[in-house]
Amino acid sequence: MAWAGRHPMNTLFDEEIRGHHSMRDHVLTLVSDDDLTEQMPGSNPTLGELLVEMGDLQGVYTHSFATLTLDWSHRQLPAPAPLTVETLRAWFRAHDEAMKAALDRFTDDELHVGSIDRGGGFIASPFVQHQVYREAVYIFYGKLSVYLRALWLDAGPDWAAWIG
C-alpha cells in the first residue's frame, strides 16, 4: 500500500480538498497584513495566528496520510516569517503540494481501507481521515467568519453559500 514513486491513482485532492481550500485562499484575498494582527477579546489568537493554526492542522493530516499515524505534535512546515498575506499564500501552497503528494500515493481502493491509526483504537481509512480533516477545516472557517465580521469584511456570496 502507498508505495512511493507510483503514479497518482486517485483524484481525492483535486476533486474534494482543493475546493475546501478555495475558501481559505479566498480569505487571503480579503485581508491585509494589518488585519493579520487583529485579535478578538480574551485569550484568542490573532487572525494571522489562527491561519497558522489552520496550516499546522493541515500539516498534521498530511503527515498522517504519509505515515499512517496521526501525530498531533507534528509540524509539517515552520510558520511563515514574517507573517504576511503573501507569506501565508506561499506557505499554504507548500502545504497543499505536500498533502496532494501524500494522498496521490493511494489507489482508489486503498483510500477506503482502514489504515491510519488515529490513536485510542480508532483506525480510519484515508478517505475517512480526509472527511475528518474536512470537518476540521470548516470549524476553522466558522472561526474565520467571526474575525471577518469583526473586521467589517464581506466575504461575498460564495462564502455565504459554503460557510453561512
PDB file of C-alpha atoms in Angstrom:
ATOM      1  CA  MET A   1       0.000   0.000   0.000  1.00  0.00           C
ATOM      2  CA  ALA A   2       1.033   3.589  -0.702  1.00  0.00           C
ATOM      3  CA  TRP A   3       4.362   2.923  -2.370  1.00  0.00           C
ATOM      4  CA  ALA A   4       6.473   5.969  -3.125  1.00  0.00           C
ATOM      5  CA  GLY A   5       7.073   6.722  -6.767  1.00  0.00           C
ATOM      6  CA  ARG A   6       3.808   5.313  -8.098  1.00  0.00           C
ATOM      7  CA  HIS A   7       1.721   7.383 -10.443  1.00  0.00           C
ATOM      8  CA  PRO A   8      -1.272   9.182  -8.915  1.00  0.00           C
ATOM      9  CA  MET A   9      -4.108   6.720  -8.708  1.00  0.00           C
ATOM     10  CA  ASN A  10      -6.879   8.856  -7.221  1.00  0.00           C
ATOM     11  CA  THR A  11      -8.254  12.362  -7.559  1.00  0.00           C
ATOM     12  CA  LEU A  12      -9.266  12.987  -3.943  1.00  0.00           C
ATOM     13  CA  PHE A  13      -7.173  16.119  -3.502  1.00  0.00           C
ATOM     14  CA  ASP A  14      -8.175  17.723  -6.793  1.00  0.00           C
ATOM     15  CA  GLU A  15     -11.861  16.790  -6.614  1.00  0.00           C
ATOM     16  CA  GLU A  16     -12.513  17.295  -2.911  1.00  0.00           C
ATOM     17  CA  ILE A  17      -9.844  19.027  -0.877  1.00  0.00           C
ATOM     18  CA  ARG A  18      -8.870  21.733  -3.364  1.00  0.00           C
ATOM     19  CA  GLY A  19     -12.461  23.009  -3.292  1.00  0.00           C
ATOM     20  CA  HIS A  20     -12.488  23.127   0.501  1.00  0.00           C
ATOM     21  CA  HIS A  21      -9.207  25.042   0.498  1.00  0.00           C
ATOM     22  CA  SER A  22     -10.573  27.557  -2.011  1.00  0.00           C
ATOM     23  CA  MET A  23     -12.400  29.343   0.799  1.00  0.00           C
ATOM     24  CA  ARG A  24      -9.146  29.666   2.755  1.00  0.00           C
ATOM     25  CA  ASP A  25      -7.498  31.122  -0.332  1.00  0.00           C
ATOM     26  CA  HIS A  26     -10.448  33.486  -0.751  1.00  0.00           C
ATOM     27  CA  VAL A  27      -9.958  34.844   2.776  1.00  0.00           C
ATOM     28  CA  LEU A  28      -6.374  35.679   1.847  1.00  0.00           C
ATOM     29  CA  THR A  29      -7.707  37.927  -0.938  1.00  0.00           C
ATOM     30  CA  LEU A  30      -9.833  39.861   1.574  1.00  0.00           C
ATOM     31  CA  VAL A  31      -7.467  40.528   4.445  1.00  0.00           C
ATOM     32  CA  SER A  32      -4.456  42.805   4.678  1.00  0.00           C
ATOM     33  CA  ASP A  33      -1.183  42.373   6.507  1.00  0.00           C
ATOM     34  CA  ASP A  34      -2.535  44.742   9.178  1.00  0.00           C
ATOM     35  CA  ASP A  35      -5.667  42.585   9.543  1.00  0.00           C
ATOM     36  CA  LEU A  36      -3.475  39.608  10.451  1.00  0.00           C
ATOM     37  CA  THR A  37      -2.591  41.344  13.732  1.00  0.00           C
ATOM     38  CA  GLU A  38      -6.225  41.768  14.789  1.00  0.00           C
ATOM     39  CA  GLN A  39      -7.176  39.826  17.901  1.00  0.00           C
ATOM     40  CA  MET A  40     -10.566  39.077  19.388  1.00  0.00           C
ATOM     41  CA  PRO A  41     -11.003  39.775  23.124  1.00  0.00           C
ATOM     42  CA  GLY A  42      -9.798  37.284  25.689  1.00  0.00           C
ATOM     43  CA  SER A  43      -7.140  34.676  25.007  1.00  0.00           C
ATOM     44  CA  ASN A  44      -7.942  34.342  21.318  1.00  0.00           C
ATOM     45  CA  PRO A  45      -5.177  34.230  18.722  1.00  0.00           C
ATOM     46  CA  THR A  46      -4.620  36.990  16.206  1.00  0.00           C
ATOM     47  CA  LEU A  47      -6.129  36.375  12.783  1.00  0.00           C
ATOM     48  CA  GLY A  48      -2.656  35.517  11.495  1.00  0.00           C
ATOM     49  CA  GLU A  49      -2.089  33.041  14.327  1.00  0.00           C
ATOM     50  CA  LEU A  50      -5.455  31.427  13.585  1.00  0.00           C
ATOM     51  CA  LEU A  51      -4.440  30.956   9.962  1.00  0.00           C
ATOM     52  CA  VAL A  52      -1.155  29.400  11.111  1.00  0.00           C
ATOM     53  CA  GLU A  53      -3.131  27.010  13.341  1.00  0.00           C
ATOM     54  CA  MET A  54      -5.141  26.032  10.278  1.00  0.00           C
ATOM     55  CA  GLY A  55      -1.952  25.335   8.309  1.00  0.00           C
ATOM     56  CA  ASP A  56      -0.466  23.375  11.203  1.00  0.00           C
ATOM     57  CA  LEU A  57      -3.605  21.232  11.260  1.00  0.00           C
ATOM     58  CA  GLN A  58      -3.246  20.586   7.539  1.00  0.00           C
ATOM     59  CA  GLY A  59       0.343  19.514   8.191  1.00  0.00           C
ATOM     60  CA  VAL A  60      -0.778  17.048  10.871  1.00  0.00           C
ATOM     61  CA  TYR A  61      -3.222  15.444   8.453  1.00  0.00           C
ATOM     62  CA  THR A  62      -0.691  15.450   5.600  1.00  0.00           C
ATOM     63  CA  HIS A  63       1.763  13.656   7.869  1.00  0.00           C
ATOM     64  CA  SER A  64      -0.924  11.102   8.795  1.00  0.00           C
ATOM     65  CA  PHE A  65      -1.513  10.317   5.109  1.00  0.00           C
ATOM     66  CA  ALA A  66       2.228   9.839   4.637  1.00  0.00           C
ATOM     67  CA  THR A  67       2.973   7.823   7.807  1.00  0.00           C
ATOM     68  CA  LEU A  68      -0.426   6.211   8.515  1.00  0.00           C
ATOM     69  CA  THR A  69      -0.289   7.565  12.078  1.00  0.00           C
ATOM     70  CA  LEU A  70      -1.927  10.735  13.399  1.00  0.00           C
ATOM     71  CA  ASP A  71       0.589  12.745  15.421  1.00  0.00           C
ATOM     72  CA  TRP A  72      -0.869  15.960  16.831  1.00  0.00           C
ATOM     73  CA  SER A  73       2.582  17.272  17.740  1.00  0.00           C
ATOM     74  CA  HIS A  74       3.913  17.088  14.176  1.00  0.00           C
ATOM     75  CA  ARG A  75       4.545  20.346  12.307  1.00  0.00           C
ATOM     76  CA  GLN A  76       4.937  19.825   8.566  1.00  0.00           C
ATOM     77  CA  LEU A  77       6.352  23.265   7.827  1.00  0.00           C
ATOM     78  CA  PRO A  78       7.587  26.069  10.077  1.00  0.00           C
ATOM     79  CA  ALA A  79       5.234  29.037  10.305  1.00  0.00           C
ATOM     80  CA  PRO A  80       5.945  31.758   7.761  1.00  0.00           C
ATOM     81  CA  ALA A  81       8.078  34.638   8.906  1.00  0.00           C
ATOM     82  CA  PRO A  82       7.366  37.422   8.639  1.00  0.00           C
ATOM     83  CA  LEU A  83       3.666  36.688   8.836  1.00  0.00           C
ATOM     84  CA  THR A  84       2.117  38.455   5.839  1.00  0.00           C
ATOM     85  CA  VAL A  85      -0.649  37.632   3.399  1.00  0.00           C
ATOM     86  CA  GLU A  86       1.942  36.773   0.744  1.00  0.00           C
ATOM     87  CA  THR A  87       3.999  34.509   3.011  1.00  0.00           C
ATOM     88  CA  LEU A  88       0.801  32.760   4.129  1.00  0.00           C
ATOM     89  CA  ARG A  89      -0.216  32.195   0.498  1.00  0.00           C
ATOM     90  CA  ALA A  90       3.149  30.625  -0.286  1.00  0.00           C
ATOM     91  CA  TRP A  91       3.059  28.563   2.919  1.00  0.00           C
ATOM     92  CA  PHE A  92      -0.408  27.211   2.157  1.00  0.00           C
ATOM     93  CA  ARG A  93       0.676  26.373  -1.415  1.00  0.00           C
ATOM     94  CA  ALA A  94       3.533  24.315   0.038  1.00  0.00           C
ATOM     95  CA  HIS A  95       1.100  22.608   2.428  1.00  0.00           C
ATOM     96  CA  ASP A  96      -1.246  21.839  -0.469  1.00  0.00           C
ATOM     97  CA  GLU A  97       1.573  20.363  -2.553  1.00  0.00           C
ATOM     98  CA  ALA A  98       2.657  18.153   0.355  1.00  0.00           C
ATOM     99  CA  MET A  99      -0.902  16.980   1.046  1.00  0.00           C
ATOM    100  CA  LYS A 100      -1.545  16.213  -2.619  1.00  0.00           C
ATOM    101  CA  ALA A 101       1.704  14.221  -2.832  1.00  0.00           C
ATOM    102  CA  ALA A 102       0.802  12.244   0.303  1.00  0.00           C
ATOM    103  CA  LEU A 103      -2.703  11.447  -0.988  1.00  0.00           C
ATOM    104  CA  ASP A 104      -1.634  10.682  -4.556  1.00  0.00           C
ATOM    105  CA  ARG A 105       0.236   7.636  -3.265  1.00  0.00           C
ATOM    106  CA  PHE A 106      -3.041   5.797  -2.659  1.00  0.00           C
ATOM    107  CA  THR A 107      -5.103   3.935  -5.231  1.00  0.00           C
ATOM    108  CA  ASP A 108      -8.862   4.432  -5.161  1.00  0.00           C
ATOM    109  CA  ASP A 109      -9.200   1.074  -3.394  1.00  0.00           C
ATOM    110  CA  GLU A 110      -6.543   1.948  -0.798  1.00  0.00           C
ATOM    111  CA  LEU A 111      -8.411   5.136   0.077  1.00  0.00           C
ATOM    112  CA  HIS A 112     -11.191   3.002   1.547  1.00  0.00           C
ATOM    113  CA  VAL A 113      -9.137   0.548   3.608  1.00  0.00           C
ATOM    114  CA  GLY A 114      -8.690   1.346   7.290  1.00  0.00           C
ATOM    115  CA  SER A 115      -5.022   2.008   7.753  1.00  0.00           C
ATOM    116  CA  ILE A 116      -4.434   5.315   9.623  1.00  0.00           C
ATOM    117  CA  ASP A 117      -4.005   4.971  13.373  1.00  0.00           C
ATOM    118  CA  ARG A 118      -5.679   7.991  14.980  1.00  0.00           C
ATOM    119  CA  GLY A 119      -4.971   6.684  18.477  1.00  0.00           C
ATOM    120  CA  GLY A 120      -7.278   5.221  21.078  1.00  0.00           C
ATOM    121  CA  GLY A 121      -8.101   2.261  18.846  1.00  0.00           C
ATOM    122  CA  PHE A 122      -9.576   4.464  16.095  1.00  0.00           C
ATOM    123  CA  ILE A 123      -8.285   3.217  12.747  1.00  0.00           C
ATOM    124  CA  ALA A 124      -9.517   5.256   9.781  1.00  0.00           C
ATOM    125  CA  SER A 125      -9.231   4.777   6.072  1.00  0.00           C
ATOM    126  CA  PRO A 126      -7.515   7.623   4.234  1.00  0.00           C
ATOM    127  CA  PHE A 127     -10.940   8.594   2.856  1.00  0.00           C
ATOM    128  CA  VAL A 128     -12.471   8.812   6.341  1.00  0.00           C
ATOM    129  CA  GLN A 129      -9.371  10.680   7.520  1.00  0.00           C
ATOM    130  CA  HIS A 130      -9.980  13.199   4.716  1.00  0.00           C
ATOM    131  CA  GLN A 131     -13.595  13.568   5.870  1.00  0.00           C
ATOM    132  CA  VAL A 132     -12.487  14.287   9.441  1.00  0.00           C
ATOM    133  CA  TYR A 133      -9.961  16.796   8.106  1.00  0.00           C
ATOM    134  CA  ARG A 134     -12.675  18.472   6.021  1.00  0.00           C
ATOM    135  CA  GLU A 135     -14.819  18.928   9.135  1.00  0.00           C
ATOM    136  CA  ALA A 136     -11.861  20.496  10.954  1.00  0.00           C
ATOM    137  CA  VAL A 137     -11.362  22.900   8.032  1.00  0.00           C
ATOM    138  CA  TYR A 138     -14.987  24.024   8.269  1.00  0.00           C
ATOM    139  CA  ILE A 139     -14.626  24.556  12.010  1.00  0.00           C
ATOM    140  CA  PHE A 140     -11.760  26.919  11.187  1.00  0.00           C
ATOM    141  CA  TYR A 141     -13.966  28.667   8.625  1.00  0.00           C
ATOM    142  CA  GLY A 142     -16.525  29.276  11.356  1.00  0.00           C
ATOM    143  CA  LYS A 143     -13.798  30.887  13.448  1.00  0.00           C
ATOM    144  CA  LEU A 144     -12.604  32.930  10.465  1.00  0.00           C
ATOM    145  CA  SER A 145     -16.169  34.159   9.913  1.00  0.00           C
ATOM    146  CA  VAL A 146     -16.132  35.793  13.342  1.00  0.00           C
ATOM    147  CA  TYR A 147     -12.875  37.586  12.545  1.00  0.00           C
ATOM    148  CA  LEU A 148     -14.167  38.738   9.150  1.00  0.00           C
ATOM    149  CA  ARG A 149     -17.291  40.183  10.750  1.00  0.00           C
ATOM    150  CA  ALA A 150     -15.226  41.911  13.437  1.00  0.00           C
ATOM    151  CA  LEU A 151     -13.127  43.479  10.665  1.00  0.00           C
ATOM    152  CA  TRP A 152     -16.263  44.526   8.744  1.00  0.00           C
ATOM    153  CA  LEU A 153     -15.140  42.428   5.765  1.00  0.00           C
ATOM    154  CA  ASP A 154     -17.788  40.947   3.492  1.00  0.00           C
ATOM    155  CA  ALA A 155     -16.608  37.579   2.211  1.00  0.00           C
ATOM    156  CA  GLY A 156     -19.249  37.622  -0.515  1.00  0.00           C
ATOM    157  CA  PRO A 157     -21.906  35.226  -1.769  1.00  0.00           C
ATOM    158  CA  ASP A 158     -19.568  32.231  -2.248  1.00  0.00           C
ATOM    159  CA  TRP A 159     -18.568  32.370   1.410  1.00  0.00           C
ATOM    160  CA  ALA A 160     -22.211  32.667   2.433  1.00  0.00           C
ATOM    161  CA  ALA A 161     -23.147  29.690   0.264  1.00  0.00           C
ATOM    162  CA  TRP A 162     -20.333  27.482   1.566  1.00  0.00           C
ATOM    163  CA  ILE A 163     -19.993  28.643   5.161  1.00  0.00           C
ATOM    164  CA  GLY A 164     -23.151  30.540   6.070  1.00  0.00           C
TER     165      GLY A 164
END
